[in-house]
Amino acid sequence: MAIAVGDRLPEVKVYTFSDDGPEATTSREVLGHGKVVLFAVPGAFTPTCSDHHLPGFVLRADDLKAKGADRIVCISVNDPFVMGAWGKDQKVGSAVTMLADGNGEFTQEMGLTMDGSGFGLGSLRSQRYAAIIEDGVVTWLAVEPGPGLSASSAEEVLGAL
């Protein structure tokens, strides 16, 4: 069952990436304090994710923060090295925290998995979605109904803030 508005986020081990390499943390540590905009992508370096989804949040980061977001976080079922390389490639800087859910545990606990094996992505990937989280509780959630990007774009999140 998918997480819903009013639900508390699961707490699982996830990773960020810094100049020192992968850094283990928890979803509660990254997402559980203040107002956080979280968006999930099926895979780093994939076309819609790289051409539209992540760049939209990087471009609109100041607008999102002006409307009350304390942090903007991108999560994917990729390892921390890939998420670090993708963030560097996309020039996210400090605008977006790149969060690696390498084992897919967070995605499974959220109930928002998808089977990407038909596209060569493997059987455990994340659906594309965006959420607004306040002190660890989901206050807004938009899951894409199919391929493409509309419901979970930076513009939709701005409208929800």
JSON list of C-alpha atoms in Angstrom, two decimals:
[
{"chain": "A", "resi": 1, "resn": "MET", "atom": "CA", "xyz": [0.00, 0.00, 0.00]},
{"chain": "A", "resi": 2, "resn": "ALA", "atom": "CA", "xyz": [1.36, 3.40, -0.98]},
{"chain": "A", "resi": 3, "resn": "ILE", "atom": "CA", "xyz": [2.08, 6.08, 1.57]},
{"chain": "A", "resi": 4, "resn": "ALA", "atom": "CA", "xyz": [-0.63, 8.74, 1.83]},
{"chain": "A", "resi": 5, "resn": "VAL", "atom": "CA", "xyz": [-1.08, 12.29, 3.03]},
{"chain": "A", "resi": 6, "resn": "GLY", "atom": "CA", "xyz": [-0.98, 12.25, 6.82]},
{"chain": "A", "resi": 7, "resn": "ASP", "atom": "CA", "xyz": [1.41, 9.29, 7.03]},
{"chain": "A", "resi": 8, "resn": "ARG", "atom": "CA", "xyz": [4.82, 9.46, 8.69]},
{"chain": "A", "resi": 9, "resn": "LEU", "atom": "CA", "xyz": [7.80, 8.62, 6.49]},
{"chain": "A", "resi": 10, "resn": "PRO", "atom": "CA", "xyz": [9.58, 5.31, 7.02]},
{"chain": "A", "resi": 11, "resn": "GLU", "atom": "CA", "xyz": [13.01, 5.34, 8.60]},
{"chain": "A", "resi": 12, "resn": "VAL", "atom": "CA", "xyz": [15.60, 3.43, 6.62]},
{"chain": "A", "resi": 13, "resn": "LYS", "atom": "CA", "xyz": [19.29, 3.72, 5.80]},
{"chain": "A", "resi": 14, "resn": "VAL", "atom": "CA", "xyz": [20.04, 5.88, 2.74]},
{"chain": "A", "resi": 15, "resn": "TYR", "atom": "CA", "xyz": [23.16, 7.58, 1.42]},
{"chain": "A", "resi": 16, "resn": "THR", "atom": "CA", "xyz": [24.36, 10.98, 0.32]},
{"chain": "A", "resi": 17, "resn": "PHE", "atom": "CA", "xyz": [27.62, 11.60, -1.51]},
{"chain": "A", "resi": 18, "resn": "SER", "atom": "CA", "xyz": [30.26, 14.19, -0.63]},
{"chain": "A", "resi": 19, "resn": "ASP", "atom": "CA", "xyz": [33.84, 14.92, -1.59]},
{"chain": "A", "resi": 20, "resn": "ASP", "atom": "CA", "xyz": [34.78, 12.23, 0.95]},
{"chain": "A", "resi": 21, "resn": "GLY", "atom": "CA", "xyz": [32.59, 9.62, -0.78]},
{"chain": "A", "resi": 22, "resn": "PRO", "atom": "CA", "xyz": [29.35, 7.92, 0.31]},
{"chain": "A", "resi": 23, "resn": "GLU", "atom": "CA", "xyz": [27.90, 8.94, 3.65]},
{"chain": "A", "resi": 24, "resn": "ALA", "atom": "CA", "xyz": [25.35, 6.72, 5.39]},
{"chain": "A", "resi": 25, "resn": "THR", "atom": "CA", "xyz": [22.40, 8.47, 6.98]},
{"chain": "A", "resi": 26, "resn": "THR", "atom": "CA", "xyz": [18.71, 7.78, 7.54]},
{"chain": "A", "resi": 27, "resn": "SER", "atom": "CA", "xyz": [15.60, 8.95, 5.79]},
{"chain": "A", "resi": 28, "resn": "ARG", "atom": "CA", "xyz": [14.47, 10.54, 9.06]},
{"chain": "A", "resi": 29, "resn": "GLU", "atom": "CA", "xyz": [17.70, 12.53, 9.34]},
{"chain": "A", "resi": 30, "resn": "VAL", "atom": "CA", "xyz": [17.42, 13.90, 5.78]},
{"chain": "A", "resi": 31, "resn": "LEU", "atom": "CA", "xyz": [13.65, 14.21, 5.44]},
{"chain": "A", "resi": 32, "resn": "GLY", "atom": "CA", "xyz": [12.24, 14.36, 8.96]},
{"chain": "A", "resi": 33, "resn": "HIS", "atom": "CA", "xyz": [12.89, 17.94, 10.03]},
{"chain": "A", "resi": 34, "resn": "GLY", "atom": "CA", "xyz": [11.29, 21.12, 8.72]},
{"chain": "A", "resi": 35, "resn": "LYS", "atom": "CA", "xyz": [9.50, 21.41, 5.39]},
{"chain": "A", "resi": 36, "resn": "VAL", "atom": "CA", "xyz": [11.08, 19.20, 2.75]},
{"chain": "A", "resi": 37, "resn": "VAL", "atom": "CA", "xyz": [10.28, 18.86, -0.93]},
{"chain": "A", "resi": 38, "resn": "LEU", "atom": "CA", "xyz": [11.05, 15.29, -1.97]},
{"chain": "A", "resi": 39, "resn": "PHE", "atom": "CA", "xyz": [10.90, 14.06, -5.53]},
{"chain": "A", "resi": 40, "resn": "ALA", "atom": "CA", "xyz": [11.68, 10.57, -6.78]},
{"chain": "A", "resi": 41, "resn": "VAL", "atom": "CA", "xyz": [12.86, 9.49, -10.18]},
{"chain": "A", "resi": 42, "resn": "PRO", "atom": "CA", "xyz": [13.04, 6.04, -11.78]},
{"chain": "A", "resi": 43, "resn": "GLY", "atom": "CA", "xyz": [16.74, 6.39, -12.58]},
{"chain": "A", "resi": 44, "resn": "ALA", "atom": "CA", "xyz": [19.66, 8.77, -12.66]},
{"chain": "A", "resi": 45, "resn": "PHE", "atom": "CA", "xyz": [20.87, 9.76, -16.13]},
{"chain": "A", "resi": 46, "resn": "THR", "atom": "CA", "xyz": [17.60, 8.64, -17.76]},
{"chain": "A", "resi": 47, "resn": "PRO", "atom": "CA", "xyz": [16.08, 11.03, -20.33]},
{"chain": "A", "resi": 48, "resn": "THR", "atom": "CA", "xyz": [13.02, 12.49, -18.58]},
{"chain": "A", "resi": 49, "resn": "CYS", "atom": "CA", "xyz": [14.83, 12.57, -15.24]},
{"chain": "A", "resi": 50, "resn": "SER", "atom": "CA", "xyz": [17.92, 14.31, -16.64]},
{"chain": "A", "resi": 51, "resn": "ASP", "atom": "CA", "xyz": [16.27, 16.55, -19.21]},
{"chain": "A", "resi": 52, "resn": "HIS", "atom": "CA", "xyz": [13.26, 17.76, -17.22]},
{"chain": "A", "resi": 53, "resn": "HIS", "atom": "CA", "xyz": [12.57, 16.48, -13.69]},
{"chain": "A", "resi": 54, "resn": "LEU", "atom": "CA", "xyz": [15.84, 17.21, -11.85]},
{"chain": "A", "resi": 55, "resn": "PRO", "atom": "CA", "xyz": [16.65, 20.37, -13.87]},
{"chain": "A", "resi": 56, "resn": "GLY", "atom": "CA", "xyz": [13.21, 21.78, -13.05]},
{"chain": "A", "resi": 57, "resn": "PHE", "atom": "CA", "xyz": [13.89, 21.55, -9.33]},
{"chain": "A", "resi": 58, "resn": "VAL", "atom": "CA", "xyz": [17.38, 22.98, -9.71]},
{"chain": "A", "resi": 59, "resn": "LEU", "atom": "CA", "xyz": [16.02, 25.94, -11.72]},
{"chain": "A", "resi": 60, "resn": "ARG", "atom": "CA", "xyz": [13.13, 26.54, -9.29]},
{"chain": "A", "resi": 61, "resn": "ALA", "atom": "CA", "xyz": [15.08, 25.90, -6.05]},
{"chain": "A", "resi": 62, "resn": "ASP", "atom": "CA", "xyz": [15.06, 29.55, -4.99]},
{"chain": "A", "resi": 63, "resn": "ASP", "atom": "CA", "xyz": [11.32, 29.84, -5.70]},
{"chain": "A", "resi": 64, "resn": "LEU", "atom": "CA", "xyz": [10.60, 26.66, -3.71]},
{"chain": "A", "resi": 65, "resn": "LYS", "atom": "CA", "xyz": [12.66, 27.91, -0.79]},
{"chain": "A", "resi": 66, "resn": "ALA", "atom": "CA", "xyz": [10.96, 31.32, -0.95]},
{"chain": "A", "resi": 67, "resn": "LYS", "atom": "CA", "xyz": [7.62, 29.50, -0.54]},
{"chain": "A", "resi": 68, "resn": "GLY", "atom": "CA", "xyz": [8.84, 27.74, 2.61]},
{"chain": "A", "resi": 69, "resn": "ALA", "atom": "CA", "xyz": [10.86, 24.69, 1.58]},
{"chain": "A", "resi": 70, "resn": "ASP", "atom": "CA", "xyz": [13.82, 24.17, 3.90]},
{"chain": "A", "resi": 71, "resn": "ARG", "atom": "CA", "xyz": [15.35, 21.47, 1.72]},
{"chain": "A", "resi": 72, "resn": "ILE", "atom": "CA", "xyz": [14.83, 19.93, -1.72]},
{"chain": "A", "resi": 73, "resn": "VAL", "atom": "CA", "xyz": [15.74, 16.25, -2.04]},
{"chain": "A", "resi": 74, "resn": "CYS", "atom": "CA", "xyz": [15.94, 13.97, -5.08]},
{"chain": "A", "resi": 75, "resn": "ILE", "atom": "CA", "xyz": [15.84, 10.22, -4.39]},
{"chain": "A", "resi": 76, "resn": "SER", "atom": "CA", "xyz": [16.39, 7.29, -6.72]},
{"chain": "A", "resi": 77, "resn": "VAL", "atom": "CA", "xyz": [17.07, 3.57, -6.50]},
{"chain": "A", "resi": 78, "resn": "ASN", "atom": "CA", "xyz": [20.69, 4.12, -7.51]},
{"chain": "A", "resi": 79, "resn": "ASP", "atom": "CA", "xyz": [23.91, 3.79, -5.57]},
{"chain": "A", "resi": 80, "resn": "PRO", "atom": "CA", "xyz": [25.51, 6.85, -3.92]},
{"chain": "A", "resi": 81, "resn": "PHE", "atom": "CA", "xyz": [28.32, 7.00, -6.49]},
{"chain": "A", "resi": 82, "resn": "VAL", "atom": "CA", "xyz": [25.81, 7.27, -9.35]},
{"chain": "A", "resi": 83, "resn": "MET", "atom": "CA", "xyz": [23.73, 9.87, -7.48]},
{"chain": "A", "resi": 84, "resn": "GLY", "atom": "CA", "xyz": [26.88, 11.88, -6.74]},
{"chain": "A", "resi": 85, "resn": "ALA", "atom": "CA", "xyz": [28.00, 11.73, -10.38]},
{"chain": "A", "resi": 86, "resn": "TRP", "atom": "CA", "xyz": [24.54, 12.65, -11.61]},
{"chain": "A", "resi": 87, "resn": "GLY", "atom": "CA", "xyz": [24.35, 15.63, -9.25]},
{"chain": "A", "resi": 88, "resn": "LYS", "atom": "CA", "xyz": [27.75, 16.81, -10.46]},
{"chain": "A", "resi": 89, "resn": "ASP", "atom": "CA", "xyz": [26.76, 16.30, -14.12]},
{"chain": "A", "resi": 90, "resn": "GLN", "atom": "CA", "xyz": [23.53, 18.26, -13.55]},
{"chain": "A", "resi": 91, "resn": "LYS", "atom": "CA", "xyz": [25.35, 20.99, -11.58]},
{"chain": "A", "resi": 92, "resn": "VAL", "atom": "CA", "xyz": [22.92, 20.78, -8.65]},
{"chain": "A", "resi": 93, "resn": "GLY", "atom": "CA", "xyz": [25.42, 22.25, -6.18]},
{"chain": "A", "resi": 94, "resn": "SER", "atom": "CA", "xyz": [23.63, 22.85, -2.89]},
{"chain": "A", "resi": 95, "resn": "ALA", "atom": "CA", "xyz": [20.23, 23.42, -4.54]},
{"chain": "A", "resi": 96, "resn": "VAL", "atom": "CA", "xyz": [19.15, 19.76, -4.30]},
{"chain": "A", "resi": 97, "resn": "THR", "atom": "CA", "xyz": [20.30, 17.00, -1.96]},
{"chain": "A", "resi": 98, "resn": "MET", "atom": "CA", "xyz": [20.95, 13.84, -3.98]},
{"chain": "A", "resi": 99, "resn": "LEU", "atom": "CA", "xyz": [19.79, 10.84, -1.96]},
{"chain": "A", "resi": 100, "resn": "ALA", "atom": "CA", "xyz": [20.67, 7.25, -2.86]},
{"chain": "A", "resi": 101, "resn": "ASP", "atom": "CA", "xyz": [18.22, 4.46, -2.05]},
{"chain": "A", "resi": 102, "resn": "GLY", "atom": "CA", "xyz": [20.56, 1.82, -3.48]},
{"chain": "A", "resi": 103, "resn": "ASN", "atom": "CA", "xyz": [18.75, -1.18, -2.02]},
{"chain": "A", "resi": 104, "resn": "GLY", "atom": "CA", "xyz": [15.30, 0.25, -2.71]},
{"chain": "A", "resi": 105, "resn": "GLU", "atom": "CA", "xyz": [14.31, -0.05, 0.96]},
{"chain": "A", "resi": 106, "resn": "PHE", "atom": "CA", "xyz": [12.88, 3.47, 1.24]},
{"chain": "A", "resi": 107, "resn": "THR", "atom": "CA", "xyz": [11.00, 3.05, -2.04]},
{"chain": "A", "resi": 108, "resn": "GLN", "atom": "CA", "xyz": [9.56, -0.28, -0.88]},
{"chain": "A", "resi": 109, "resn": "GLU", "atom": "CA", "xyz": [8.53, 1.16, 2.49]},
{"chain": "A", "resi": 110, "resn": "MET", "atom": "CA", "xyz": [6.85, 4.06, 0.67]},
{"chain": "A", "resi": 111, "resn": "GLY", "atom": "CA", "xyz": [4.90, 1.53, -1.43]},
{"chain": "A", "resi": 112, "resn": "LEU", "atom": "CA", "xyz": [5.93, 3.37, -4.59]},
{"chain": "A", "resi": 113, "resn": "THR", "atom": "CA", "xyz": [7.96, 0.75, -6.46]},
{"chain": "A", "resi": 114, "resn": "MET", "atom": "CA", "xyz": [7.76, -0.02, -10.14]},
{"chain": "A", "resi": 115, "resn": "ASP", "atom": "CA", "xyz": [9.16, -2.76, -12.31]},
{"chain": "A", "resi": 116, "resn": "GLY", "atom": "CA", "xyz": [11.55, -1.17, -14.80]},
{"chain": "A", "resi": 117, "resn": "SER", "atom": "CA", "xyz": [12.81, -4.45, -16.25]},
{"chain": "A", "resi": 118, "resn": "GLY", "atom": "CA", "xyz": [10.98, -3.77, -19.51]},
{"chain": "A", "resi": 119, "resn": "PHE", "atom": "CA", "xyz": [13.28, -0.77, -20.01]},
{"chain": "A", "resi": 120, "resn": "GLY", "atom": "CA", "xyz": [16.44, -2.50, -18.75]},
{"chain": "A", "resi": 121, "resn": "LEU", "atom": "CA", "xyz": [16.29, -0.70, -15.38]},
{"chain": "A", "resi": 122, "resn": "GLY", "atom": "CA", "xyz": [15.74, -3.78, -13.22]},
{"chain": "A", "resi": 123, "resn": "SER", "atom": "CA", "xyz": [12.72, -5.00, -11.34]},
{"chain": "A", "resi": 124, "resn": "LEU", "atom": "CA", "xyz": [12.95, -2.60, -8.39]},
{"chain": "A", "resi": 125, "resn": "ARG", "atom": "CA", "xyz": [12.73, 1.09, -9.25]},
{"chain": "A", "resi": 126, "resn": "SER", "atom": "CA", "xyz": [10.80, 4.04, -7.89]},
{"chain": "A", "resi": 127, "resn": "GLN", "atom": "CA", "xyz": [7.70, 5.47, -9.44]},
{"chain": "A", "resi": 128, "resn": "ARG", "atom": "CA", "xyz": [8.05, 9.14, -10.35]},
{"chain": "A", "resi": 129, "resn": "TYR", "atom": "CA", "xyz": [6.50, 11.28, -7.62]},
{"chain": "A", "resi": 130, "resn": "ALA", "atom": "CA", "xyz": [6.87, 14.42, -5.55]},
{"chain": "A", "resi": 131, "resn": "ALA", "atom": "CA", "xyz": [5.90, 15.06, -1.94]},
{"chain": "A", "resi": 132, "resn": "ILE", "atom": "CA", "xyz": [5.88, 17.86, 0.56]},
{"chain": "A", "resi": 133, "resn": "ILE", "atom": "CA", "xyz": [6.90, 16.63, 3.99]},
{"chain": "A", "resi": 134, "resn": "GLU", "atom": "CA", "xyz": [6.58, 18.57, 7.23]},
{"chain": "A", "resi": 135, "resn": "ASP", "atom": "CA", "xyz": [8.53, 17.24, 10.22]},
{"chain": "A", "resi": 136, "resn": "GLY", "atom": "CA", "xyz": [8.44, 13.73, 8.75]},
{"chain": "A", "resi": 137, "resn": "VAL", "atom": "CA", "xyz": [4.74, 13.68, 7.80]},
{"chain": "A", "resi": 138, "resn": "VAL", "atom": "CA", "xyz": [3.51, 13.74, 4.20]},
{"chain": "A", "resi": 139, "resn": "THR", "atom": "CA", "xyz": [1.30, 16.79, 3.67]},
{"chain": "A", "resi": 140, "resn": "TRP", "atom": "CA", "xyz": [1.05, 16.60, -0.15]},
{"chain": "A", "resi": 141, "resn": "LEU", "atom": "CA", "xyz": [1.78, 13.80, -2.61]},
{"chain": "A", "resi": 142, "resn": "ALA", "atom": "CA", "xyz": [1.61, 13.57, -6.39]},
{"chain": "A", "resi": 143, "resn": "VAL", "atom": "CA", "xyz": [2.41, 10.28, -8.12]},
{"chain": "A", "resi": 144, "resn": "GLU", "atom": "CA", "xyz": [2.69, 10.27, -11.90]},
{"chain": "A", "resi": 145, "resn": "PRO", "atom": "CA", "xyz": [-0.14, 8.23, -13.42]},
{"chain": "A", "resi": 146, "resn": "GLY", "atom": "CA", "xyz": [2.11, 6.90, -16.19]},
{"chain": "A", "resi": 147, "resn": "PRO", "atom": "CA", "xyz": [5.21, 7.75, -18.22]},
{"chain": "A", "resi": 148, "resn": "GLY", "atom": "CA", "xyz": [6.22, 11.37, -18.54]},
{"chain": "A", "resi": 149, "resn": "LEU", "atom": "CA", "xyz": [6.30, 14.31, -16.19]},
{"chain": "A", "resi": 150, "resn": "SER", "atom": "CA", "xyz": [3.35, 16.43, -15.17]},
{"chain": "A", "resi": 151, "resn": "ALA", "atom": "CA", "xyz": [1.97, 15.82, -11.66]},
{"chain": "A", "resi": 152, "resn": "SER", "atom": "CA", "xyz": [5.35, 15.76, -9.91]},
{"chain": "A", "resi": 153, "resn": "SER", "atom": "CA", "xyz": [7.07, 18.70, -11.63]},
{"chain": "A", "resi": 154, "resn": "ALA", "atom": "CA", "xyz": [8.66, 21.59, -9.78]},
{"chain": "A", "resi": 155, "resn": "GLU", "atom": "CA", "xyz": [5.84, 23.83, -11.01]},
{"chain": "A", "resi": 156, "resn": "GLU", "atom": "CA", "xyz": [3.19, 21.54, -9.47]},
{"chain": "A", "resi": 157, "resn": "VAL", "atom": "CA", "xyz": [5.06, 21.48, -6.17]},
{"chain": "A", "resi": 158, "resn": "LEU", "atom": "CA", "xyz": [5.33, 25.29, -6.24]},
{"chain": "A", "resi": 159, "resn": "GLY", "atom": "CA", "xyz": [1.56, 25.47, -6.67]},
{"chain": "A", "resi": 160, "resn": "ALA", "atom": "CA", "xyz": [1.07, 23.13, -3.71]},
{"chain": "A", "resi": 161, "resn": "LEU", "atom": "CA", "xyz": [3.35, 25.12, -1.41]}
]
